[in-house]
XYZ file of C-alpha atoms in Angstrom:
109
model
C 74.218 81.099 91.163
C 74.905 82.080 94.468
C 74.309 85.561 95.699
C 76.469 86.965 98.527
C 73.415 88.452 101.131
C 75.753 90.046 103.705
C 76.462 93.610 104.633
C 79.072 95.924 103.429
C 80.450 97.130 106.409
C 81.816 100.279 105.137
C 83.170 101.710 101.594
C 85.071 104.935 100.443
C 86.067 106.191 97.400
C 89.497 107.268 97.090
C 90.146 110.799 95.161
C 92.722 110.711 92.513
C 94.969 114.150 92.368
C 94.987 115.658 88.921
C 98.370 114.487 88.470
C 97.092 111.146 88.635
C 98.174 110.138 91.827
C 96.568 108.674 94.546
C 95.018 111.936 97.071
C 96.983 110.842 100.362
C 94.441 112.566 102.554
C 91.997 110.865 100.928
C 92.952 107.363 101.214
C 94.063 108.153 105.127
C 90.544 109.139 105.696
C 89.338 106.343 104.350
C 91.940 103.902 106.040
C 90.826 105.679 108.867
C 87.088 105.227 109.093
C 87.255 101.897 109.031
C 85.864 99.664 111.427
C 87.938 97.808 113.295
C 86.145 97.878 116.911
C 85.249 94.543 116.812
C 86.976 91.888 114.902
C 83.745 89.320 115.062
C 81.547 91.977 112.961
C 84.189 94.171 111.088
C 85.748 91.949 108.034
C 89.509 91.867 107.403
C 89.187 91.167 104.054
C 88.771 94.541 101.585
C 87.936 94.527 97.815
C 90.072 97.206 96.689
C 88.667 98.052 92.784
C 91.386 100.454 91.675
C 93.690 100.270 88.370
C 97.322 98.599 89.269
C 98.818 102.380 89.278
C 97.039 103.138 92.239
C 96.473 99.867 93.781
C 100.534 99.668 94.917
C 100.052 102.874 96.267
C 97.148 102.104 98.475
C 98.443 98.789 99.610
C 101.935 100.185 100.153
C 100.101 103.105 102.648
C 98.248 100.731 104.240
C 101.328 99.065 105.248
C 103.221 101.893 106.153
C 100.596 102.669 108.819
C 100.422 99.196 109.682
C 96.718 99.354 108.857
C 94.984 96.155 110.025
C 97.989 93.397 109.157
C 95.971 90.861 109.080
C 93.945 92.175 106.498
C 93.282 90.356 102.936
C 92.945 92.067 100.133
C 90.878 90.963 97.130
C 91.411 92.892 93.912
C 90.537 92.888 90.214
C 92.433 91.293 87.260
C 93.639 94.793 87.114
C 96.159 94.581 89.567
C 96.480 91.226 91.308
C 98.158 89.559 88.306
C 100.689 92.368 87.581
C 104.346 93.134 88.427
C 104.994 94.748 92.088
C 108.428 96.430 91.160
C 111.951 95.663 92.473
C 111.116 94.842 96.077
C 107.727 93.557 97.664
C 109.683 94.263 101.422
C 107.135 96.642 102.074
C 104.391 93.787 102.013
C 104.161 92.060 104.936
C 104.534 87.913 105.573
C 100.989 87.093 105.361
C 99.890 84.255 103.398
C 97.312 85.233 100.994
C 97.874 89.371 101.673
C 97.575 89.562 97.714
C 96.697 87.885 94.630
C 93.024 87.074 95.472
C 91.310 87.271 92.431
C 87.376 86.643 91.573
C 86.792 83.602 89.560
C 85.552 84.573 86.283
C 83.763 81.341 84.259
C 84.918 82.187 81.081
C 83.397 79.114 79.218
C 80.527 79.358 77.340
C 78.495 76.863 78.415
């Protein structure tokens, strides 16, 4: 197949409290470092790999802070598939913000 040859332009790992939420600090510092200087080099589209618990959280911060709207965000089949709650307000009106999942050839052949 076809092998993706660009760069990444920046990743973080997000720390997990031992309650099992999502570190706050940790997830602003990584909101925070990345880079948005200019829009021709820096991507707006983020691969967030996190379980759906901790995915809402993360994409609910990020739109508190109003963190890059324009930004897409591709996920796994852990969380883009699965039920957002009661109200997806907090999301903002951006075609494709969510639900961008990898194709996966599950045939065969």
């Amino acid at each position: 197949g076809n092998l993706w040859k660009g760069d990444i332009a920046y990743f973080h790992t997000v720390r997990i409290d031992s309650d099992g939420a999502v570190d706050a600090g940790s997830l602003d510092l990584a909101l925070d470092g990345v880079p948005t200087e200019n829009p021709r080099l820096n991507s707006r589209v983020i691969v967030l790999l996190a379980h759906h618990q901790h995915a809402f959280p993360i994409l609910q911060r990020a739109r508190e802070r109003n963190f890059q709207p324009d930004t897409i965000w591709v996920g796994t089949h852990s969380w883009t598939d699965r039920f957002f709650g009661d109200s997806t307000q907090w999301m903002p009106d951006i075609p494709g913000y969510i639900g961008i999942a990898q194709y996966r050839n599950r045939n065969s052949d």
